[in-house]
Coordinates of C-alpha atoms and ligand atoms in Angstrom, one line a residue:
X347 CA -0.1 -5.5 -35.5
X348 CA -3.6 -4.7 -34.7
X349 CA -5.9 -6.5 -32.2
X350 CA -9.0 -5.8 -32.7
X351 CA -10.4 -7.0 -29.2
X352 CA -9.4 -3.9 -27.7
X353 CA -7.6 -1.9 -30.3
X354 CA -4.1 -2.1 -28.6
X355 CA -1.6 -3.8 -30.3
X356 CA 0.5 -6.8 -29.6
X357 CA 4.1 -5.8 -29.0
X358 CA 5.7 -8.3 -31.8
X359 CA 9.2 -8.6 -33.0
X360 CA 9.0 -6.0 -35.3
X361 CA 8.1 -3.4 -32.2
X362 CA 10.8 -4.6 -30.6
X363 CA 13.6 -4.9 -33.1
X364 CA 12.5 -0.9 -33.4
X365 CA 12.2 -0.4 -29.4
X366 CA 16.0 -2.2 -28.9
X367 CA 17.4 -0.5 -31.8
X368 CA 16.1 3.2 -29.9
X369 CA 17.2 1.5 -26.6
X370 CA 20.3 -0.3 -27.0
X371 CA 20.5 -3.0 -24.2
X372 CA 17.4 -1.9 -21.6
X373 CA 15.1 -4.4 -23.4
X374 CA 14.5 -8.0 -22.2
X375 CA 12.5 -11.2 -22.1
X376 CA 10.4 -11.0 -18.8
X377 CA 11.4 -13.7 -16.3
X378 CA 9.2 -14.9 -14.1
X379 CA 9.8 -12.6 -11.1
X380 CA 8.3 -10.0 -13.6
X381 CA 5.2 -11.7 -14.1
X382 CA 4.3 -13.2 -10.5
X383 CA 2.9 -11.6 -7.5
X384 CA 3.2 -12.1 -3.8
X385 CA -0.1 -13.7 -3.3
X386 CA 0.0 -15.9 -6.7
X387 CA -3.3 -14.8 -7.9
X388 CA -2.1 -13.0 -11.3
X389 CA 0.6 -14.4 -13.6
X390 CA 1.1 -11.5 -15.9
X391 CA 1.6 -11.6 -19.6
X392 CA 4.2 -9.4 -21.5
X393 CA 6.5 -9.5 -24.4
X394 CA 9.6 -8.0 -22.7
X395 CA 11.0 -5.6 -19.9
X396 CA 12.1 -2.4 -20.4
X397 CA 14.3 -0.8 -18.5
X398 CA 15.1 3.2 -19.3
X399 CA 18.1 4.7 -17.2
X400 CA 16.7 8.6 -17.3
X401 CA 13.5 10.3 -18.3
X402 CA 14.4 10.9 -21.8
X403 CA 14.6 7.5 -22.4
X404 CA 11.2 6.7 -20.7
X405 CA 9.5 9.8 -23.0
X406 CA 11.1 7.4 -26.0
X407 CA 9.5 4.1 -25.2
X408 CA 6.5 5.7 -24.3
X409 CA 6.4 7.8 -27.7
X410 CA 7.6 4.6 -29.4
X411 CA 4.2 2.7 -28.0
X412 CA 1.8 5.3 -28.3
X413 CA 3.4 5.1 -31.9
X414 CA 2.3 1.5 -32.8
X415 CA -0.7 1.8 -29.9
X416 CA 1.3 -1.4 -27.4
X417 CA 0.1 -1.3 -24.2
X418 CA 2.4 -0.6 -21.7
X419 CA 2.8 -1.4 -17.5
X420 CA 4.6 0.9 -15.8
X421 CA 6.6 -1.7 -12.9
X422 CA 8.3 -0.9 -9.8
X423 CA 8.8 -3.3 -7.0
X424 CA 6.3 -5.8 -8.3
X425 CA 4.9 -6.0 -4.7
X426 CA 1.5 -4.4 -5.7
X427 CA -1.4 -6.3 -3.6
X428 CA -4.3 -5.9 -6.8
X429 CA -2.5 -7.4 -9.4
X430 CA -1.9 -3.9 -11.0
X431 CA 1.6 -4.4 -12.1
X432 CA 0.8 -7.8 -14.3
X433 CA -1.0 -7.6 -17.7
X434 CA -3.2 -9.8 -18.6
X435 CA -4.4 -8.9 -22.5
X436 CA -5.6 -10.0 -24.3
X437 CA -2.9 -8.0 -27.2
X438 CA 0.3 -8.1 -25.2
X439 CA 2.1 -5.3 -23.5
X440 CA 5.5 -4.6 -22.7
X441 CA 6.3 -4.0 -18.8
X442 CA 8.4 -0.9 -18.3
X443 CA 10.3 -0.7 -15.4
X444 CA 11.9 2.3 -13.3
X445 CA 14.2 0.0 -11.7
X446 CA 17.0 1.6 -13.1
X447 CA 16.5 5.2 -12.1
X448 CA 17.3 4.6 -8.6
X449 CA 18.7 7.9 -7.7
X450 CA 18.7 9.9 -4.7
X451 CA 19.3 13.5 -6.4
X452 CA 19.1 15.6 -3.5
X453 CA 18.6 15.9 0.5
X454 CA 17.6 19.1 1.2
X455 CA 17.2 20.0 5.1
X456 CA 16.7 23.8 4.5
X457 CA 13.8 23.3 2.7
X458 CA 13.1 19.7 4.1
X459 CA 12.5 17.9 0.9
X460 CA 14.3 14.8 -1.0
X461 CA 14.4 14.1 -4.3
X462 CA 14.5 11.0 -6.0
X463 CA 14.5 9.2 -9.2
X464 CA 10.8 6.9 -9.4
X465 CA 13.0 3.8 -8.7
X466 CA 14.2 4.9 -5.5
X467 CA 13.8 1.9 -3.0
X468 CA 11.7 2.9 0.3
X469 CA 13.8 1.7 3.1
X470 CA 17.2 3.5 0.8
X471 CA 15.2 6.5 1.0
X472 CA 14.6 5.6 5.3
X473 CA 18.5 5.3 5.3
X474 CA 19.4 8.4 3.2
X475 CA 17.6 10.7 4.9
X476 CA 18.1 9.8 8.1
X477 CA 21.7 10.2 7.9
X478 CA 20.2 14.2 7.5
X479 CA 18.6 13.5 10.8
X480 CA 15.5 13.7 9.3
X481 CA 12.3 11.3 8.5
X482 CA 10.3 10.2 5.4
X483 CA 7.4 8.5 7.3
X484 CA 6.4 6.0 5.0
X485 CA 6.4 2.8 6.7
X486 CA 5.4 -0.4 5.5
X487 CA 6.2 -4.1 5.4
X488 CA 7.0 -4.1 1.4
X489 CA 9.2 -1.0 2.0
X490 CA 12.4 -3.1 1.2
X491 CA 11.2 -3.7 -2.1
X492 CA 8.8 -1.0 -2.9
X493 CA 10.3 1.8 -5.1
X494 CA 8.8 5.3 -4.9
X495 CA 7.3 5.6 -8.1
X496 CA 4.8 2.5 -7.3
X497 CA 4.5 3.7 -3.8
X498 CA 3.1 7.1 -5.3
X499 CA 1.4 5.5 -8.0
X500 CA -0.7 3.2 -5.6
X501 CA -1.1 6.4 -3.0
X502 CA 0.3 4.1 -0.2
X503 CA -0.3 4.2 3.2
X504 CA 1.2 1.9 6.0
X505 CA 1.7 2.1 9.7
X506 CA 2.0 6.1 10.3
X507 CA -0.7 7.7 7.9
X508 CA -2.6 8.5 11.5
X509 CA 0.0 11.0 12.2
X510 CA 1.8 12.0 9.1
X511 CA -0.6 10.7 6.1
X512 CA -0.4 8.2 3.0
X513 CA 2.1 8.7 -0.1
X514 CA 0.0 11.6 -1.3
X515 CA 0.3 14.1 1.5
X516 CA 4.3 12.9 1.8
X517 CA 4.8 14.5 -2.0
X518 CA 5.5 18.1 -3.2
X519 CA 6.4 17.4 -6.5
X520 CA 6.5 14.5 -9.5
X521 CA 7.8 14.2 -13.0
X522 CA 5.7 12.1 -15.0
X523 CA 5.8 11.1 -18.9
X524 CA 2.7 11.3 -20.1
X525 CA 0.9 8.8 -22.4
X526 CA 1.7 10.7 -25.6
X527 CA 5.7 10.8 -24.5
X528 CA 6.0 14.6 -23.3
X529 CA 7.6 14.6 -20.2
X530 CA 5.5 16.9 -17.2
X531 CA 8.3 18.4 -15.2
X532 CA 6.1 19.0 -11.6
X533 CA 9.5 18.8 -9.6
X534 CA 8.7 21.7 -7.3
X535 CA 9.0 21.5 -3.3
X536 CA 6.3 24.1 -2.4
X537 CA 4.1 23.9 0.1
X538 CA 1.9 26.3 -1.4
X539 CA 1.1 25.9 -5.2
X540 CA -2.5 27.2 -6.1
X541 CA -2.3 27.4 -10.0
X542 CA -5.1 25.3 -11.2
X543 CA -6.0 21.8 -11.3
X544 CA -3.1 19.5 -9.1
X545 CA -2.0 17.0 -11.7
X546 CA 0.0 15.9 -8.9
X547 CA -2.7 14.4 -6.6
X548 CA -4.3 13.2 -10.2
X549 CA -1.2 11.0 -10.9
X550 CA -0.9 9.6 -7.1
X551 CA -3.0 6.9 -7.1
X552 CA -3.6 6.4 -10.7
X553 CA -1.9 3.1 -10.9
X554 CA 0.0 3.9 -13.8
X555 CA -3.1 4.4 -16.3
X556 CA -2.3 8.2 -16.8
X557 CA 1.6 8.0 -17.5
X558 CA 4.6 6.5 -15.7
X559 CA 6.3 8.7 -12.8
X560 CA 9.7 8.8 -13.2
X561 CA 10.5 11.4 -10.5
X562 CA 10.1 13.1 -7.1
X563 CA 10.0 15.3 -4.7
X564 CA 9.4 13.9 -0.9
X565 CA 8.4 16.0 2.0
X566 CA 10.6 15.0 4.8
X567 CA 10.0 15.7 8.9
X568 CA 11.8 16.1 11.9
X569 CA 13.0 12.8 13.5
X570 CA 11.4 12.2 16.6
X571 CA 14.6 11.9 19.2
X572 CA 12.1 10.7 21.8
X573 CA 9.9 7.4 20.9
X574 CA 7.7 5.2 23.4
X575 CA 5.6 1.6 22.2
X576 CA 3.6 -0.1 24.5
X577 CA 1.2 -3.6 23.3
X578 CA -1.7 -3.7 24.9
X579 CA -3.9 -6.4 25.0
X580 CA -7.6 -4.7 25.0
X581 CA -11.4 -6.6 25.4
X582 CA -11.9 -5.8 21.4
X583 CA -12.0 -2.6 19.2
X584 CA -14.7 -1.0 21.3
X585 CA -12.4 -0.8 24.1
X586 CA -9.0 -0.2 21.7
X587 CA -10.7 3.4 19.8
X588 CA -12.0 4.3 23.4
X589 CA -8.1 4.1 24.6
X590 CA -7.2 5.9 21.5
X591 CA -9.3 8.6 22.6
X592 CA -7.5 8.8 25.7
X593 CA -4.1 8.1 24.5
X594 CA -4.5 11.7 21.9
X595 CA -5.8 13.2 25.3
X596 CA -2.4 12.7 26.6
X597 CA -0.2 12.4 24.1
X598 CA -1.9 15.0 21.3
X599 CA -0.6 14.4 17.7
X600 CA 2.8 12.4 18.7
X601 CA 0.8 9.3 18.5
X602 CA 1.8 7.6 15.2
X603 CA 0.6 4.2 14.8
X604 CA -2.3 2.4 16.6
X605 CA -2.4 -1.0 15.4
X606 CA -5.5 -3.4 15.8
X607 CA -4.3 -7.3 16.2
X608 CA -6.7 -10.3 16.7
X609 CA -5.8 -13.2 17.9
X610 CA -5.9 -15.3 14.9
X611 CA -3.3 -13.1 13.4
X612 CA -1.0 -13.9 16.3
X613 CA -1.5 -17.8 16.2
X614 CA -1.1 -17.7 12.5
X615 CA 2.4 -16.4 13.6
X616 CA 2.8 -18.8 16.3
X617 CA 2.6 -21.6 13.3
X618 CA 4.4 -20.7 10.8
X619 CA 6.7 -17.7 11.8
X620 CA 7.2 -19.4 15.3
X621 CA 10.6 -18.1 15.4
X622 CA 9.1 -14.4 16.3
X623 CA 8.9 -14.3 19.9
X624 CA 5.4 -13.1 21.4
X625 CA 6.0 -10.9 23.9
X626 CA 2.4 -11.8 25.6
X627 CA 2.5 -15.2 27.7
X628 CA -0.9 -16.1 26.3
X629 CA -2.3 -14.8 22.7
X630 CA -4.9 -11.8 23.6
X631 CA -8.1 -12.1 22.0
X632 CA -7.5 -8.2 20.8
X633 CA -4.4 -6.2 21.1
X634 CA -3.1 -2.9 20.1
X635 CA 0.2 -1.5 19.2
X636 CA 1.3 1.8 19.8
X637 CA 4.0 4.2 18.9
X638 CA 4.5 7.6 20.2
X639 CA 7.4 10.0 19.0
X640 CA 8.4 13.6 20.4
X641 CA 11.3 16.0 20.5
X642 CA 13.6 15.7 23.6
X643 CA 11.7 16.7 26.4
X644 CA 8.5 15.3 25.4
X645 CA 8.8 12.3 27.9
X646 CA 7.0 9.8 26.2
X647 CA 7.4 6.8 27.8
X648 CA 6.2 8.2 30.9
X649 CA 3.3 9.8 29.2
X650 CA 2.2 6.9 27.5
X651 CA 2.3 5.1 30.6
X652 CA 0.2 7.7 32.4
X653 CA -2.4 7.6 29.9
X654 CA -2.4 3.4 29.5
X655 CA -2.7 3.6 33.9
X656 CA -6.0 5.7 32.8
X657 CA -7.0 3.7 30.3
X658 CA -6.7 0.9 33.0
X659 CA -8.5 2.8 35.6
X660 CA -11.5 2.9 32.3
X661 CA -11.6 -0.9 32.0
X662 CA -10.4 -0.3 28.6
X663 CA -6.8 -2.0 29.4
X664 CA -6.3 -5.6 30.3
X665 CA -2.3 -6.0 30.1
X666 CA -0.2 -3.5 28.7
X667 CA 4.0 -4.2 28.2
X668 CA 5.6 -0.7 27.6
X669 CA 9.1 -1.5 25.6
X670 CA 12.0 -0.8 27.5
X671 CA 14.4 -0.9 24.6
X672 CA 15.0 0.1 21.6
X673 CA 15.3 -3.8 20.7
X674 CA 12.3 -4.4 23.0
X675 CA 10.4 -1.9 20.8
X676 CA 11.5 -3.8 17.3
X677 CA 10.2 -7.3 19.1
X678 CA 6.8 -6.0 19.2
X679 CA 6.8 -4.2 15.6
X680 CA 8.2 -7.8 14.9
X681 CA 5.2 -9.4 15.6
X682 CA 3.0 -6.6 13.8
X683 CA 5.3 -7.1 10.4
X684 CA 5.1 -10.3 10.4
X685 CA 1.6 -10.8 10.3
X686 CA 1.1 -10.5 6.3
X687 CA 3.8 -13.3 6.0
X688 CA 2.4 -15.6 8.0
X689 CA -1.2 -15.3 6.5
X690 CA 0.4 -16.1 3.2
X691 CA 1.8 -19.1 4.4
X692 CA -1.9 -20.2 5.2
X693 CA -3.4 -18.7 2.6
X694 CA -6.3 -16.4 2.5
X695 CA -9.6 -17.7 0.6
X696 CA -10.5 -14.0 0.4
X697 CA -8.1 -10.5 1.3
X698 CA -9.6 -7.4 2.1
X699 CA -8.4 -4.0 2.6
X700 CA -11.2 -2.0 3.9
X701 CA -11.7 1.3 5.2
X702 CA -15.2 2.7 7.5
X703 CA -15.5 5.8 9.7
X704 CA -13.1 5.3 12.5
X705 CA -16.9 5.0 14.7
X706 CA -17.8 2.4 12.8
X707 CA -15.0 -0.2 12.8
X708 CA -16.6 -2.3 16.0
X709 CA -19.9 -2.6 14.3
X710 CA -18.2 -3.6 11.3
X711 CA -16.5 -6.3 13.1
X712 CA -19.9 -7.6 15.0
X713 CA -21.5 -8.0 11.9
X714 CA -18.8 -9.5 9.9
X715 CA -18.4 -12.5 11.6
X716 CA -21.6 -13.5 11.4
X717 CA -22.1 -13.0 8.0
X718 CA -19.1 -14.8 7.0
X719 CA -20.4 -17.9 9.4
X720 CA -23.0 -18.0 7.7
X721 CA -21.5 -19.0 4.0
X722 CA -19.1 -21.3 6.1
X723 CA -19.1 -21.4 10.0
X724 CA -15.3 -22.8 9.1
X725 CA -14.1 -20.1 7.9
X726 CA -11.4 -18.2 10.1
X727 CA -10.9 -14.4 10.0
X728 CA -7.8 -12.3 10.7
X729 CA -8.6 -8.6 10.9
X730 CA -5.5 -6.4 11.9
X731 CA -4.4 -3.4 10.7
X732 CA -4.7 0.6 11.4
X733 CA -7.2 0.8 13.5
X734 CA -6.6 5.0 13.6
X735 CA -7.1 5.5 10.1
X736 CA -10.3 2.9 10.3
X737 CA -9.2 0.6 7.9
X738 CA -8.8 -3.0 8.3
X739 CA -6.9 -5.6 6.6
X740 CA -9.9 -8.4 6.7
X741 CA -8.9 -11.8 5.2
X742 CA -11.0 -14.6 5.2
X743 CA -9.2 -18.3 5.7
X744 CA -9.6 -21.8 5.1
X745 CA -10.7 -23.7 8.3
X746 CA -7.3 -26.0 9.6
X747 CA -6.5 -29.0 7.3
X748 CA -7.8 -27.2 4.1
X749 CA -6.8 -24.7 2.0
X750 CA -7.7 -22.0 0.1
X751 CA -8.4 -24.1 -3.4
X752 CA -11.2 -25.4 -1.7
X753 CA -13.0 -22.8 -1.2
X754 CA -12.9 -20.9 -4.5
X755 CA -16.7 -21.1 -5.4
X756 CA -17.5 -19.1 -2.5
X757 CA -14.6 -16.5 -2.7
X758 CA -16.9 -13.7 -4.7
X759 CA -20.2 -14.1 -2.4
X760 CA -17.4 -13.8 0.7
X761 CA -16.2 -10.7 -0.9
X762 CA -19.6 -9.4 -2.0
X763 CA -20.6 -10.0 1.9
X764 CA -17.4 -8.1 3.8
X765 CA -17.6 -5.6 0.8
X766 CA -21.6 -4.5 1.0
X767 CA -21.5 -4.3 4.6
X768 CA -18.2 -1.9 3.9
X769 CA -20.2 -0.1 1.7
X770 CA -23.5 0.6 4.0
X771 CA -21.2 1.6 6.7
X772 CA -20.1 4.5 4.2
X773 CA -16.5 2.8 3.8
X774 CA -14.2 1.8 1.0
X775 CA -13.4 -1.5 -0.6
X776 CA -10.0 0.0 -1.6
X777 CA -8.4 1.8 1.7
X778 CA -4.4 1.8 0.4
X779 CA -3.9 -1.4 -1.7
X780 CA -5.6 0.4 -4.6
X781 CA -8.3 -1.4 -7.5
X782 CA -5.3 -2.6 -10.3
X783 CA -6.9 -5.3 -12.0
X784 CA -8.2 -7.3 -8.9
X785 CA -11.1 -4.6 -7.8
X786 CA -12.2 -3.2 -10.9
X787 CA -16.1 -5.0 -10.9
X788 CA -16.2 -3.5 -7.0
X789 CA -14.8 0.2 -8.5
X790 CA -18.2 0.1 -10.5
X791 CA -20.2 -1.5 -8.0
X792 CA -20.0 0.7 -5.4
X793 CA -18.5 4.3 -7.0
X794 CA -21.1 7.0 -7.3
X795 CA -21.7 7.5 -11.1
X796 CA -20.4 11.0 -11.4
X797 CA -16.9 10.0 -10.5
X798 CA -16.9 6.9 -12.7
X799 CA -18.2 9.4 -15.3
X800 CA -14.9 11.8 -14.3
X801 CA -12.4 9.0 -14.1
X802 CA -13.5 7.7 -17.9
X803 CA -13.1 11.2 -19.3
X804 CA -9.8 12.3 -17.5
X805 CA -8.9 8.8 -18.4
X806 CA -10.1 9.7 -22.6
X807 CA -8.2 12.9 -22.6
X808 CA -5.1 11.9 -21.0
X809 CA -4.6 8.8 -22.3
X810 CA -6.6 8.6 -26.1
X811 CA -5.1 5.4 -27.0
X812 CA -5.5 3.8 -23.7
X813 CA -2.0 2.1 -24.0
X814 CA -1.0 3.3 -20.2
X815 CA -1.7 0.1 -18.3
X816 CA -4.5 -1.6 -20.3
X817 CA -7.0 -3.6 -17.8
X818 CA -6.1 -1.4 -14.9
X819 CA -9.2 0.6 -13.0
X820 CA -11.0 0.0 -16.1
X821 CA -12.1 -2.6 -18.0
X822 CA -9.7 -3.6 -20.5
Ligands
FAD1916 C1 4.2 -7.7 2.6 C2 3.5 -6.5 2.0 C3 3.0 -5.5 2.8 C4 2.3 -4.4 2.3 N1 1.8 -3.5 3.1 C5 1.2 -2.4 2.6 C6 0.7 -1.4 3.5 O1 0.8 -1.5 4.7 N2 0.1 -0.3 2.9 C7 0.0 -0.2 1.6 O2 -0.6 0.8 1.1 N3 0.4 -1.2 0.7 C8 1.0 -2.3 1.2 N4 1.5 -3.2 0.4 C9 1.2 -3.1 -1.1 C10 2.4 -2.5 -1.9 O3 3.6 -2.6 -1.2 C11 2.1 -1.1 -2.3 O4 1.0 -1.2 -3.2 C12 3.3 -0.4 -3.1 O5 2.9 0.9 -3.1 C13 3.6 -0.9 -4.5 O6 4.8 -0.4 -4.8 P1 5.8 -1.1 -5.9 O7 7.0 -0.3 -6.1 O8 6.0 -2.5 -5.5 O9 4.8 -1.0 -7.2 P2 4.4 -2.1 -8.2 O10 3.8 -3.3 -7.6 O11 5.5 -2.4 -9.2 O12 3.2 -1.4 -9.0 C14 2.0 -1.0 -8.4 C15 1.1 -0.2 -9.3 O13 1.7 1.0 -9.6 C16 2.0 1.1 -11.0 N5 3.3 1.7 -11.2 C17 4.5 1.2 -10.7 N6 5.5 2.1 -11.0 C18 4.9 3.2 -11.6 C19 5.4 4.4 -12.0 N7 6.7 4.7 -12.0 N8 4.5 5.3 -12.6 C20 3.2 5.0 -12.7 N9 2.7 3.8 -12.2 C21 3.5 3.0 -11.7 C22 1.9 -0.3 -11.6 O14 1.6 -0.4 -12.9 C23 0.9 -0.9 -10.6 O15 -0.4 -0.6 -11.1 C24 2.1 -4.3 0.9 C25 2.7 -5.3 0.1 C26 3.3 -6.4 0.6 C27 3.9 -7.5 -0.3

């Protein structure tokens, strides 16, 4: 069963007769869902899908593995962005999925925590808590599909990590089999745990190459009773992190999303998603889109006008449209949601997920256009994304008429371009999509030795064998 390319095993019919005889009816033959991703760059490879219904059956197929050395991929909502959750060999792994530990255990408002099973969908969990009038503010356009345990594993972030954080700082506690099958039960709900080294913050956003999360615990918040969002359209980000300066004068730490929105992004929209109504008679060149949430005096809308009126008075503001309505409010998130759909209908040549010093983000944008020019003055950019948090979703597209295909000799010297100027402004190439299989030649690039040297050891002791997600973060 050996292969020796990389010393895993292929999982062949004899692993599998023994893995279905342990786990009578959770293992299957992968369709295709399984093995696809949303933008089509990875088809993954695997002998079957598992699917354990509690943690002691998890501990078993991982034990069974580890066993005959198979490779495994922990899978969740399969809407992973780096091709993480798809294999690719060359021996051939079996994807294990949480999908059927779903579970909401426990809403607990005394202690404000939930806790839930690692195939817990996001937006179940929105619901579920907030019939406990209370908030898990984890927001993001995958959220109907995303399931906690790849949310955590992927250290997520979204549209409110400026006011409440990413994934990590939302969790108190996991349960996690580890590589050898012992199960880590880390299911606490402190918010003050200072016994040694936090595997906790090790597992979030180790993309399944240090064991498979199977549960929870979620720090939840107060929900804001009071909400105001305006979209404003701004002369570029300059202007839009100058009016965030003066919205937090006003409005302090209420301010939870302040979304950066070029042009492109909207007329992207305006072709293919045409049926989402823009609320702006004609497309800004910039716009920002803000949210603001308080208790029940905190007068937001009024506040967030007075401090858009200053931003005015600043020349920071060109048009502003505060929502009057709750429905007015979900029109303009609309057209901020719907901006990854419609750039998948046009196809990116090359995605980025980038993150620099908050500071930095307008000379980032200066020099990037430029520099992609020059490889191909037809190439079209769309940056959006959370501008507070300085990161950037920038994607490079094909110029009208073409498409993507076209361009594929020049994708790596585009992402070599947007990626060392990311990197001399002190930034990331990874801000919340994570490295999976797609980044792994910029993880090496750009890392500073000493962590690389870290990662490989915690990765050696943890997972000897190297069967949890083979080809992930590392080199397969
Ligand atoms: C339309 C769209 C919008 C998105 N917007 C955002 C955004 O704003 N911010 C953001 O951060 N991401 C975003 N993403 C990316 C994606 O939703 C996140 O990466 C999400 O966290 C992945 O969750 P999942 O359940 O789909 O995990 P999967 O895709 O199934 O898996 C992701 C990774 O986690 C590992 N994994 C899965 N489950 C476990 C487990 N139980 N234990 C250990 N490892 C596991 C997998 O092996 C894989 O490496 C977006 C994706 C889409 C399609």
């Amino acid at each position: 069963m050996r292969d020796d390319t990389d010393g895993l095993a292929s999982a062949g019919p004899e692993f599998l007769n023994r893995l279905e005889a342990a786990l009578p009816g959770r293992v299957t033959a992968p369709t295709d869902a399984y093995l696809t991703e949303a933008r089509g760059r990875y088809t993954g490879l695997a002998a079957a899908v598992v699917r354990p219904h509690s943690t002691e059956e998890m501990a078993r197929v991982v034990r069974l593995a580890a066993e005959a050395r198979v490779g495994i991929v922990p899978y969740a909502g399969g809407t992973g962005l780096v091709g993480g959750q798809t294999a690719q060999g060359p021996a051939v792994p079996i994807l294990v999925s949480v999908e059927k530990m779903d579970r909401i255990v426990e809403v607990n408002t005394a202690d404000n925590v939930a806790q839930v099973e690692a195939g817990a969908i996001l937006s179940i969990i929105h619901d579920k808590v907030e019939d406990h009038d209370r908030l898990f503010p984890l927001w993001l356009a995958s959220q109907g599909s995303a399931r906690i345990g790849g949310l955590l594993a992927t250290n997520a972030g979204g549209v409110q990590v400026l006011r409440y954080g990413s994934a990590r700082d939302l969790c108190l506690g996991l349960e996690v089999v580890m590589a050898d099958g012992t199960v880590w039960n880390g299911l606490k709900r402190l918010r003050k745990d200072n016994t040694g080294y936090d595997l906790r913050h090790l597992m979030i956003g180790s993309e399944g190459t240090l064991g498979i999360i199977t549960g929870a615990t979620l720090k939840l918040t107060p929900k804001p009773v009071d909400t105001a969002t305006a979209l404003v359209s701004v002369a570029g980000p300059q202007a839009a992190i100058a009016l965030l300066n003066v919205v937090r004068a006003h409005l302090g730490e209420t301010i939870s999303a302040f979304e950066l929105m070029h042009r492109q992004g909207l007329e992207f929209l305006a072709e293919h998603l045409p049926q989402i109504a823009q609320p702006f008679a004609h497309r800004p060149e910039w716009s920002v889109l803000i949210e603001v949430g308080g208790g029940a005096e905190a007068r937001m809308q009024e506040r967030l006008e007075t401090a858009l009126m200053v931003g005015a008075e600043e020349g920071l503001v060109s048009d502003a449209l505060i929502a009057q309505s709750d429905t007015q409010s979900r029109a303009f998130w609309d057209v901020r949601e719907h901006i990854p759909e419609a750039n998948r209908k046009v196809g990116a040549v090359s995605n980025h997920d980038i993150s620099v010093p908050v500071s930095a983000v307008p000379e980032f944008v200066e020099r990037g256009g430029p520099a992609i020019a020059a490889i191909d003055p037809s190439l079209r950019i769309n940056a959006f994304g959370h501008l507070g948090d300085g990161n950037l979703h920038y994607n490079v597209f094909p110029a009208p008429g073409r498409t993507r295909a076209e361009y594929e000799e020049r994708r790596s010297e585009i992402k070599a371009v947007v990626h060392d100027l990311v990197h001399a402004l002190g930034g990331s190439v990874s801000a919340e999509h994570g490295i999976g299989r797609m980044k792994v030649d910029d993880l090496e690039r750009y890392s500073d030795p000493a962590k690389l040297t870290a990662m490989r050891a915690i990765k050696a002791a943890l997972d000897p064998l190297g069967i949890m997600n083979p080809g992930a973060l590392f080199r397969g």
